[in-house]
Amino acid sequence: MPPSPAVLAFVLGTVTLPLLPLVYLVLRALPGVQEVFSLGGDLALFVRTLGLVVAVVPTALLLALPLAFLAALTDFRPRSLLALVGLLPLALPPYVLAYAWLAASGAGGLFPGLGFRLEGFWGAWWTLSVYTAPYLFLALENALSRLNPAQVEAARTLGAGAGKVFFRVILPYLAPSLWAGGAVVALHVVGDFGVVSLMRYETLSYALYYAYETAYDRDRASLYALGLVMLALLVLLLDARFRRPAAPGELRGRIRIALGSYRWLAWAYLGLFVAAGLGLPLAVVFLWAGEGLGRVGLPLGAMFATLMAAMPAAGLAALLALGIGYLAARYPRYAYLERVAYLGYAVPPTALGLALVFFALYGIPVLYQTLALLIWGYLVHFLAEALGPIRAAFGAVPRGLEEAARTLGKPPAVAFVRVVWPRVRSGVFSGGLLVFLGAIKELPLTLMLAPIGYETLAVATWTYAAEGFLVEAAPFALLLTALGTAAAFLLYRYGRRG
Amino acid sequence: MKLLELEDLWKRRGREWVLRGVSLGLAPGELLAVVGPSGSGKTTLLRLIAGLEPPDRGRVRLLGRDVTRLPPERRGIGFVFQDLALFPHLTVYENVAFGLRKEERDRVEYLLDLLGLVAFRDRYPDRLSGGQQQRVALARALAPGPRVVLLDEPFSSLDAGLRERTREEVARVLRATGTAALLVTHDQEEALALADRLAVLHQGRIVQEGTPEEVYRRPRTAFVAQFLGGANLVLGEASGEEANTPLGRVRLDRPARGRVVLAVRPEHIEVADPERGPGVPARVVARAFKGHDLTLVLEAGGRRFRVQADYRLPWKEGDGVRVRVREPAVVLELEDKALPESGYSPYT
C-alpha cells in the first residue's frame, strides 16, 4: 500500500527539520575546507576536545559503577535515594554545577579552605565527570538489574571464582551498555559549551562560539562546526562498530548481595557523590540567592522567556515523536526516521546553532532572530529525548490490539484513539517533559538563536557567571534549578506509574 | 561407595519449609530422576547440591567428602539450568570452553563432535534453535569433566517431537562420558523413559524411590499412584486376597483386611458389552479419542474412573457397558488419616 499524502508530508517534514540546516552548514563550510590544514593552531583544539572526552568517560564510569552495583545487585535501602542519583543531571544544568564549583573553590570562593581553584582542564574534567556519571549509572543499573542470576551461577558451577565471573561474565554482559552510555557521555563532552566556557578550557565548541559571537569570523566558526560534526560522527561510528546488540534481559529472580557491615561504606560513597553533584551547587545557590535577589530583583521576565520557548518545543517534539514512534513501530521501513532524530541529538548544539543561523540567513531570512528559529533548534536537538519513552510505550502495544479493534468495526482513527492512545499517553507525556527539561537548560542554542535581548534563565545564569558576577547569577540559577526539579519530579512520578 | 550422598537436607524459604529431610544417593554412572509437581522443591534440591545455596540442615557428600560448605566453583558438579543460561556474548565454542583451562581445549572439540555441534561452533546462542541451545548447555556442563551433572527440567523448553529426540541424545552422551546425572522433572513420562532409578518428591519429602518399573507398578501412596500414570483411586473392603469395590470384586497385590485404598491403572480396566460381557454395569460419561488409544470416563457405583481402551471400541457418551479389573490392584499406604477422594487423577 503506497503511503498516504499525509504520511508523505510528515516524513518529508521530519527529515527536513534537521537535515536542511546541516546542508546549509556544509555548503557554507566546504569552500574553506582546504584551509583546515593551514590552521595549525586549531589542530590543538581538536586534541584538547578529544583529551577532555578521553579523561571524562572513564572517570564518569568509575564514579557510576559503584552506584550501579549498589542499586542493581545489593540490598541497599532506600532504593529511591539511588533513583534520585539518576535524576541529578535532569534537574541541574551542568553550567550551574561548574558555577558552583567555581564559586566554592579558590581564594575569593565560599570555601577558601579548599585551598585550590578548580578551573581550566581539571575544572572541566571534574564538573563534566560528576555531571555525566548519572547517565552511565542509568545505563549500567538497567543492564545489571536484568542480569540473569543463572549466568553467574552457571559460571560458578563451571569453576569460575569471583574475578573470572566479573571479567568473563558481568563485564562482557555490560559491554553494550558501556558503549551506549559512553557514547552519550562523549557526545555530551564534545557538545558542552557551558562548563568549558565557565572553566575557561578551550574546546571546539567554545572556540566556535567565540569565533562566531565576538570575532564575527563565520568562516572559522563554520570550520569548527564541521569539525564538531565529524567528532560526533566519529563517536557514533565507534559506537556502531563495537557495540553488539544488548543481550535480551531475562528477569528470573534478582541477585541481592547483602551489604552487611559494608553498608556504611556504601552510604559514605553515595553521600560524597550527592554532595559533589547536588549538595554543593544547591548550597552555593541558596547562600547567594538572597543577596543576588536584592541586586537583580525577582527574575520573572527570564522565567517567562524560558517557558515561552521551552513549552512549545516540548509540545511539538512530543507530537512529532508520537508520529515517528507510531510509524517506526508499525512499519519497519520507517525506522530510519528514528535515526534521523538521533542525528539531530548527536550534532553538537553549537554546530547545530550555527547551521540554523546560516539556514535562516541564506534560506528563509524572515526566520532569522525569531523565537520560531529557537524552537526549531530545540526541536531538532531534543526530538530524540522525546522518542525514548514513546518508543518504549509503542513497544508495549502489540499491533494485534489495533487490528482487533479494526475487526470489531472501528476505523483506524477510532482504533488509535480507543486502543493505542491510552497505552502510549504516559510515554508521550514523559517524552514532552524530557524535552522541556532539556530546553529550559539549553545554553548555546539559546545564545545563538534567540532574538536579541531575549534572556532566558539559562542565558542570564551563564552571562552573569561568565563575567564573574557570581552573586547576581544565583537567583537565575535558583529559579532554573527549581523549575528543573519540579519537572524532574513530575517525570519521576509519572514514570513510576507508567 | 556412593558418588553423591545427600543426608537429611532441610531448606526453608521464608516461613515455609521447601525441603524437609531429603536423603538420596547416586552411584557412579547412574541416572537418577527426581520427579514431583511444581513447587515440590526440585530446583531447590539441585541448588543445594551444586552449592548455589546452603542447606539449613543436613549434608552433601561427594565421594565421601563433606562438601556442604564448599562454594560451587570448587565442587566440580555440572549444572544444566532450566533456562539454560548460555552466555549470550560468547559463541558456542567459547561457551563450551568457559570452564576449561587453555591446555584442555581439545575437550571442546570432543564435546562439540559428540553433540553434533561442530557446524555451529562460531554461532552466538541467539542464532541457535531450542534443541541446539539445549545441546550447548549440556556440552558446557560436561566440558570440565564433572562426575555428576545436575539437570533442571532440561527438556521443558522443547516441543514434543524434539523433546523425545533430545532426551535420547542426552542419555547417549551421559553414557558415553560415564557421567552420573541427577535430573529433576515434573514430566513423569520423561522420568520413566530416561532414568535408571526414580525418586518421587512431594512437599519437600522423598515419598518413594526405586526403579521406574517398581515405582510405577507398586506405588506406595495415593500421590505416587496418581502422579505417575494417573491411576484411579478406588475405595474398597478387603478380605485377604480380594476386595469389594465399585468396580466389582478385585484381586489385590498383597493381602489386606478392612477399608483399603487401591490404585487401579486405567489400562487395567476392561470394558465389555452390556448384555454379554463380564463384570459390573457402568455408564460412559466422556470419550476422548487419542489416536493410538481411547480414553473413556466411566461411572460405576456412583464413582468416576478413567479407562484406557482399544480405539475400536464403539461406545459413546451415555451408553451402558460392563467393566472388570483384569490385573491385581495395588493396596496403598495412607499418607494421613483422611481417606483420599476416590476417582481419577487430578495430576494428568
Short mmCIF file of N, CA and C in Angstrom, two decimals, chain B residues 51-177:
data_model
loop_
_atom_site.label_atom_id
_atom_site.label_comp_id
_atom_site.label_asym_id
_atom_site.label_seq_id
_atom_site.Cartn_x
_atom_site.Cartn_y
_atom_site.Cartn_z
N GLY B 51 25.69 -26.21 45.40
CA GLY B 51 26.34 -25.23 46.27
C GLY B 51 25.93 -23.80 45.98
N LEU B 52 24.87 -23.64 45.19
CA LEU B 52 24.41 -22.28 44.91
C LEU B 52 23.68 -21.69 46.11
N GLU B 53 23.20 -22.55 46.99
CA GLU B 53 22.61 -22.10 48.25
C GLU B 53 23.00 -23.11 49.32
N PRO B 54 23.13 -22.65 50.56
CA PRO B 54 23.44 -23.60 51.62
C PRO B 54 22.15 -24.20 52.18
N PRO B 55 22.20 -25.47 52.62
CA PRO B 55 21.01 -26.04 53.28
C PRO B 55 20.90 -25.48 54.70
N ASP B 56 19.69 -25.50 55.27
CA ASP B 56 19.53 -25.09 56.66
C ASP B 56 19.98 -26.21 57.59
N ARG B 57 19.86 -27.44 57.10
CA ARG B 57 20.31 -28.59 57.87
C ARG B 57 20.71 -29.68 56.92
N GLY B 58 21.58 -30.59 57.36
CA GLY B 58 21.93 -31.72 56.53
C GLY B 58 23.26 -31.54 55.82
N ARG B 59 23.66 -32.58 55.10
CA ARG B 59 24.98 -32.60 54.48
C ARG B 59 24.90 -33.07 53.05
N VAL B 60 25.87 -32.58 52.25
CA VAL B 60 26.08 -33.09 50.90
C VAL B 60 27.47 -33.70 50.89
N ARG B 61 27.55 -34.98 50.49
CA ARG B 61 28.87 -35.63 50.40
C ARG B 61 29.16 -36.00 48.97
N LEU B 62 30.39 -35.73 48.56
CA LEU B 62 30.83 -36.09 47.22
C LEU B 62 32.01 -37.03 47.41
N LEU B 63 31.89 -38.26 46.94
CA LEU B 63 32.93 -39.27 47.13
C LEU B 63 33.34 -39.36 48.59
N GLY B 64 32.33 -39.29 49.46
CA GLY B 64 32.59 -39.44 50.89
C GLY B 64 33.02 -38.16 51.57
N ARG B 65 33.43 -37.13 50.80
CA ARG B 65 33.91 -35.90 51.41
C ARG B 65 32.73 -34.94 51.64
N ASP B 66 32.72 -34.30 52.80
CA ASP B 66 31.64 -33.35 53.09
C ASP B 66 31.90 -32.05 52.32
N VAL B 67 31.01 -31.72 51.36
CA VAL B 67 31.21 -30.51 50.57
C VAL B 67 30.15 -29.46 50.87
N THR B 68 29.40 -29.66 51.95
CA THR B 68 28.26 -28.79 52.24
C THR B 68 28.63 -27.31 52.23
N ARG B 69 29.82 -26.98 52.71
CA ARG B 69 30.20 -25.57 52.82
C ARG B 69 31.09 -25.10 51.67
N LEU B 70 31.28 -25.96 50.69
CA LEU B 70 32.19 -25.61 49.59
C LEU B 70 31.46 -24.74 48.57
N PRO B 71 32.10 -23.66 48.06
CA PRO B 71 31.43 -22.84 47.04
C PRO B 71 31.29 -23.63 45.74
N PRO B 72 30.33 -23.26 44.90
CA PRO B 72 30.03 -24.05 43.70
C PRO B 72 31.24 -24.24 42.80
N GLU B 73 32.10 -23.19 42.70
CA GLU B 73 33.20 -23.31 41.75
C GLU B 73 34.23 -24.33 42.18
N ARG B 74 34.14 -24.82 43.43
CA ARG B 74 35.13 -25.79 43.88
C ARG B 74 34.53 -27.19 44.06
N ARG B 75 33.29 -27.39 43.57
CA ARG B 75 32.68 -28.71 43.76
C ARG B 75 32.88 -29.63 42.58
N GLY B 76 33.01 -29.04 41.38
CA GLY B 76 33.12 -29.89 40.21
C GLY B 76 31.85 -30.66 39.92
N ILE B 77 30.71 -29.96 40.09
CA ILE B 77 29.42 -30.57 39.75
C ILE B 77 28.85 -29.77 38.59
N GLY B 78 28.49 -30.45 37.51
CA GLY B 78 27.93 -29.74 36.36
C GLY B 78 26.47 -29.41 36.59
N PHE B 79 26.01 -28.35 35.93
CA PHE B 79 24.63 -27.92 36.13
C PHE B 79 24.07 -27.49 34.78
N VAL B 80 22.94 -28.07 34.38
CA VAL B 80 22.24 -27.59 33.20
C VAL B 80 20.99 -26.89 33.70
N PHE B 81 20.96 -25.57 33.51
CA PHE B 81 19.87 -24.78 34.08
C PHE B 81 18.60 -24.91 33.27
N GLN B 82 17.50 -24.69 33.97
CA GLN B 82 16.21 -24.83 33.29
C GLN B 82 16.11 -23.88 32.09
N ASP B 83 16.55 -22.62 32.29
CA ASP B 83 16.53 -21.70 31.14
C ASP B 83 17.88 -21.70 30.42
N LEU B 84 18.68 -22.70 30.67
CA LEU B 84 19.97 -22.94 30.03
C LEU B 84 21.06 -21.98 30.45
N ALA B 85 20.72 -20.66 30.54
CA ALA B 85 21.71 -19.66 30.98
C ALA B 85 22.98 -19.72 30.15
N LEU B 86 22.84 -19.86 28.85
CA LEU B 86 24.01 -19.75 27.98
C LEU B 86 24.51 -18.32 28.04
N PHE B 87 25.83 -18.13 27.89
CA PHE B 87 26.36 -16.77 27.89
C PHE B 87 26.09 -16.15 26.53
N PRO B 88 25.26 -15.11 26.47
CA PRO B 88 24.84 -14.58 25.17
C PRO B 88 25.98 -13.90 24.40
N HIS B 89 27.03 -13.49 25.14
CA HIS B 89 28.10 -12.76 24.47
C HIS B 89 29.23 -13.68 24.01
N LEU B 90 29.06 -14.98 24.24
CA LEU B 90 30.09 -15.93 23.81
C LEU B 90 29.53 -16.85 22.73
N THR B 91 30.40 -17.29 21.83
CA THR B 91 29.98 -18.23 20.80
C THR B 91 29.79 -19.61 21.42
N VAL B 92 29.27 -20.53 20.61
CA VAL B 92 29.09 -21.90 21.06
C VAL B 92 30.41 -22.45 21.59
N TYR B 93 31.47 -22.26 20.80
CA TYR B 93 32.77 -22.76 21.20
C TYR B 93 33.20 -22.15 22.54
N GLU B 94 33.06 -20.83 22.64
CA GLU B 94 33.51 -20.14 23.86
C GLU B 94 32.66 -20.53 25.07
N ASN B 95 31.38 -20.76 24.83
CA ASN B 95 30.53 -21.22 25.92
C ASN B 95 31.02 -22.56 26.46
N VAL B 96 31.29 -23.48 25.53
CA VAL B 96 31.71 -24.82 25.95
C VAL B 96 33.09 -24.75 26.61
N ALA B 97 33.94 -23.83 26.14
CA ALA B 97 35.31 -23.74 26.66
C ALA B 97 35.38 -22.98 27.98
N PHE B 98 34.28 -22.38 28.39
CA PHE B 98 34.32 -21.46 29.53
C PHE B 98 34.93 -22.09 30.78
N GLY B 99 34.57 -23.31 31.07
CA GLY B 99 35.04 -23.92 32.31
C GLY B 99 36.38 -24.64 32.19
N LEU B 100 37.03 -24.49 31.03
CA LEU B 100 38.27 -25.25 30.79
C LEU B 100 39.49 -24.34 30.83
N ARG B 101 40.64 -24.94 31.16
CA ARG B 101 41.89 -24.21 31.02
C ARG B 101 42.33 -24.29 29.58
N LYS B 102 43.27 -23.40 29.21
CA LYS B 102 43.70 -23.31 27.81
C LYS B 102 44.17 -24.64 27.26
N GLU B 103 44.95 -25.38 28.09
CA GLU B 103 45.53 -26.60 27.58
C GLU B 103 44.51 -27.73 27.48
N GLU B 104 43.29 -27.47 27.95
CA GLU B 104 42.28 -28.53 27.88
C GLU B 104 41.32 -28.34 26.71
N ARG B 105 41.67 -27.43 25.80
CA ARG B 105 40.75 -27.06 24.73
C ARG B 105 40.34 -28.22 23.82
N ASP B 106 41.16 -29.28 23.78
CA ASP B 106 40.81 -30.45 22.97
C ASP B 106 39.43 -30.98 23.31
N ARG B 107 39.15 -30.84 24.59
CA ARG B 107 37.90 -31.38 25.09
C ARG B 107 36.69 -30.70 24.45
N VAL B 108 36.84 -29.41 24.09
CA VAL B 108 35.74 -28.71 23.43
C VAL B 108 35.41 -29.41 22.12
N GLU B 109 36.47 -29.70 21.35
CA GLU B 109 36.26 -30.37 20.06
C GLU B 109 35.54 -31.70 20.26
N TYR B 110 35.99 -32.44 21.25
CA TYR B 110 35.39 -33.74 21.53
C TYR B 110 33.90 -33.60 21.80
N LEU B 111 33.55 -32.62 22.66
CA LEU B 111 32.14 -32.48 23.04
C LEU B 111 31.30 -31.91 21.91
N LEU B 112 31.86 -30.96 21.14
CA LEU B 112 31.11 -30.42 20.01
C LEU B 112 30.79 -31.55 19.04
N ASP B 113 31.77 -32.43 18.85
CA ASP B 113 31.60 -33.55 17.96
C ASP B 113 30.55 -34.52 18.52
N LEU B 114 30.69 -34.82 19.81
CA LEU B 114 29.79 -35.77 20.46
C LEU B 114 28.34 -35.31 20.37
N LEU B 115 28.13 -33.99 20.45
CA LEU B 115 26.76 -33.46 20.47
C LEU B 115 26.34 -32.90 19.11
N GLY B 116 27.14 -33.14 18.09
CA GLY B 116 26.75 -32.70 16.75
C GLY B 116 26.67 -31.20 16.63
N LEU B 117 27.62 -30.48 17.24
CA LEU B 117 27.56 -29.03 17.24
C LEU B 117 28.70 -28.40 16.43
N VAL B 118 29.49 -29.23 15.78
CA VAL B 118 30.69 -28.71 15.12
C VAL B 118 30.34 -27.59 14.15
N ALA B 119 29.22 -27.75 13.43
CA ALA B 119 28.87 -26.76 12.41
C ALA B 119 28.46 -25.43 13.02
N PHE B 120 28.13 -25.43 14.30
CA PHE B 120 27.60 -24.20 14.90
C PHE B 120 28.60 -23.54 15.84
N ARG B 121 29.86 -23.99 15.79
CA ARG B 121 30.81 -23.57 16.82
C ARG B 121 30.99 -22.06 16.93
N ASP B 122 30.85 -21.34 15.80
CA ASP B 122 31.08 -19.90 15.86
C ASP B 122 29.81 -19.09 15.98
N ARG B 123 28.69 -19.76 16.17
CA ARG B 123 27.45 -19.00 16.29
C ARG B 123 27.24 -18.53 17.72
N TYR B 124 26.48 -17.44 17.84
CA TYR B 124 26.06 -16.99 19.16
C TYR B 124 24.76 -17.69 19.54
N PRO B 125 24.51 -17.86 20.84
CA PRO B 125 23.35 -18.64 21.26
C PRO B 125 22.02 -18.17 20.66
N ASP B 126 21.87 -16.86 20.45
CA ASP B 126 20.57 -16.41 19.94
C ASP B 126 20.37 -16.79 18.48
N ARG B 127 21.39 -17.38 17.85
CA ARG B 127 21.24 -17.83 16.47
C ARG B 127 21.04 -19.35 16.41
N LEU B 128 20.72 -19.97 17.53
CA LEU B 128 20.54 -21.42 17.56
C LEU B 128 19.08 -21.76 17.83
N SER B 129 18.69 -22.95 17.39
CA SER B 129 17.35 -23.43 17.71
C SER B 129 17.33 -23.90 19.16
N GLY B 130 16.13 -24.15 19.66
CA GLY B 130 15.99 -24.59 21.05
C GLY B 130 16.77 -25.87 21.34
N GLY B 131 16.70 -26.82 20.41
CA GLY B 131 17.39 -28.08 20.62
C GLY B 131 18.90 -27.92 20.62
N GLN B 132 19.38 -27.04 19.72
CA GLN B 132 20.83 -26.79 19.67
C GLN B 132 21.31 -26.11 20.95
N GLN B 133 20.52 -25.14 21.43
CA GLN B 133 20.89 -24.45 22.67
C GLN B 133 20.98 -25.46 23.81
N GLN B 134 20.01 -26.37 23.82
CA GLN B 134 19.98 -27.41 24.82
C GLN B 134 21.26 -28.23 24.82
N ARG B 135 21.71 -28.56 23.61
CA ARG B 135 22.91 -29.38 23.48
C ARG B 135 24.15 -28.60 23.90
N VAL B 136 24.17 -27.30 23.58
CA VAL B 136 25.31 -26.48 24.00
C VAL B 136 25.38 -26.44 25.53
N ALA B 137 24.22 -26.28 26.16
CA ALA B 137 24.19 -26.21 27.62
C ALA B 137 24.75 -27.50 28.22
N LEU B 138 24.39 -28.63 27.62
CA LEU B 138 24.88 -29.91 28.13
C LEU B 138 26.39 -30.03 27.89
N ALA B 139 26.82 -29.63 26.68
CA ALA B 139 28.25 -29.71 26.37
C ALA B 139 29.05 -28.84 27.33
N ARG B 140 28.55 -27.65 27.63
CA ARG B 140 29.25 -26.73 28.52
C ARG B 140 29.38 -27.34 29.92
N ALA B 141 28.28 -27.97 30.38
CA ALA B 141 28.30 -28.55 31.72
C ALA B 141 29.24 -29.75 31.78
N LEU B 142 29.34 -30.50 30.68
CA LEU B 142 30.17 -31.71 30.67
C LEU B 142 31.64 -31.42 30.42
N ALA B 143 31.92 -30.24 29.85
CA ALA B 143 33.29 -29.95 29.41
C ALA B 143 34.34 -30.13 30.50
N PRO B 144 34.14 -29.59 31.71
CA PRO B 144 35.18 -29.75 32.71
C PRO B 144 35.27 -31.18 33.26
N GLY B 145 34.49 -32.10 32.71
CA GLY B 145 34.57 -33.48 33.14
C GLY B 145 34.06 -33.74 34.54
N PRO B 146 32.86 -33.22 34.88
CA PRO B 146 32.33 -33.45 36.22
C PRO B 146 31.93 -34.92 36.35
N ARG B 147 31.95 -35.42 37.61
CA ARG B 147 31.49 -36.79 37.82
C ARG B 147 29.97 -36.83 37.87
N VAL B 148 29.39 -35.70 38.27
CA VAL B 148 27.93 -35.61 38.37
C VAL B 148 27.47 -34.40 37.59
N VAL B 149 26.39 -34.54 36.84
CA VAL B 149 25.77 -33.34 36.30
C VAL B 149 24.32 -33.30 36.75
N LEU B 150 23.90 -32.09 37.09
CA LEU B 150 22.52 -31.88 37.54
C LEU B 150 21.74 -31.25 36.41
N LEU B 151 20.57 -31.80 36.13
CA LEU B 151 19.76 -31.29 35.03
C LEU B 151 18.42 -30.81 35.57
N ASP B 152 18.16 -29.51 35.41
CA ASP B 152 16.92 -28.93 35.95
C ASP B 152 15.90 -28.79 34.83
N GLU B 153 14.91 -29.64 34.82
CA GLU B 153 13.87 -29.63 33.78
C GLU B 153 14.49 -29.38 32.40
N PRO B 154 15.43 -30.20 31.98
CA PRO B 154 16.23 -29.80 30.82
C PRO B 154 15.46 -29.79 29.51
N PHE B 155 14.32 -30.42 29.46
CA PHE B 155 13.64 -30.52 28.17
C PHE B 155 12.36 -29.70 28.13
N SER B 156 12.12 -28.93 29.18
CA SER B 156 10.81 -28.27 29.27
C SER B 156 10.63 -27.21 28.20
N SER B 157 11.76 -26.69 27.65
CA SER B 157 11.59 -25.61 26.67
C SER B 157 11.45 -26.15 25.25
N LEU B 158 11.48 -27.45 25.09
CA LEU B 158 11.42 -28.02 23.74
C LEU B 158 10.03 -28.53 23.41
N ASP B 159 9.69 -28.53 22.11
CA ASP B 159 8.37 -29.06 21.77
C ASP B 159 8.43 -30.59 21.74
N ALA B 160 7.25 -31.22 21.67
CA ALA B 160 7.15 -32.65 21.97
C ALA B 160 8.09 -33.53 21.15
N GLY B 161 8.13 -33.35 19.82
CA GLY B 161 8.93 -34.22 18.98
C GLY B 161 10.40 -34.10 19.30
N LEU B 162 10.84 -32.83 19.44
CA LEU B 162 12.24 -32.56 19.70
C LEU B 162 12.64 -33.07 21.08
N ARG B 163 11.69 -33.00 21.99
CA ARG B 163 11.96 -33.41 23.36
C ARG B 163 12.41 -34.87 23.40
N GLU B 164 11.68 -35.70 22.67
CA GLU B 164 11.98 -37.12 22.70
C GLU B 164 13.36 -37.41 22.13
N ARG B 165 13.67 -36.73 21.02
CA ARG B 165 14.96 -36.95 20.38
C ARG B 165 16.08 -36.47 21.28
N THR B 166 15.91 -35.26 21.85
CA THR B 166 16.96 -34.70 22.70
C THR B 166 17.19 -35.56 23.92
N ARG B 167 16.10 -36.13 24.42
CA ARG B 167 16.17 -36.99 25.59
C ARG B 167 17.09 -38.19 25.33
N GLU B 168 16.86 -38.83 24.19
CA GLU B 168 17.70 -39.98 23.84
C GLU B 168 19.15 -39.56 23.67
N GLU B 169 19.32 -38.40 23.06
CA GLU B 169 20.65 -37.85 22.83
C GLU B 169 21.39 -37.65 24.17
N VAL B 170 20.69 -37.07 25.12
CA VAL B 170 21.29 -36.78 26.42
C VAL B 170 21.69 -38.08 27.10
N ALA B 171 20.80 -39.06 27.05
CA ALA B 171 21.09 -40.35 27.68
C ALA B 171 22.33 -40.98 27.04
N ARG B 172 22.41 -40.87 25.72
CA ARG B 172 23.54 -41.45 25.00
C ARG B 172 24.85 -40.76 25.43
N VAL B 173 24.83 -39.42 25.48
CA VAL B 173 26.05 -38.68 25.81
C VAL B 173 26.48 -38.95 27.25
N LEU B 174 25.50 -39.03 28.16
CA LEU B 174 25.85 -39.29 29.55
C LEU B 174 26.50 -40.66 29.68
N ARG B 175 25.96 -41.63 28.94
CA ARG B 175 26.56 -42.96 28.98
C ARG B 175 27.95 -42.94 28.37
N ALA B 176 28.07 -42.23 27.25
CA ALA B 176 29.36 -42.19 26.55
C ALA B 176 30.44 -41.56 27.42
N THR B 177 30.08 -40.57 28.21
CA THR B 177 31.08 -39.89 29.03
C THR B 177 31.17 -40.50 30.43
#
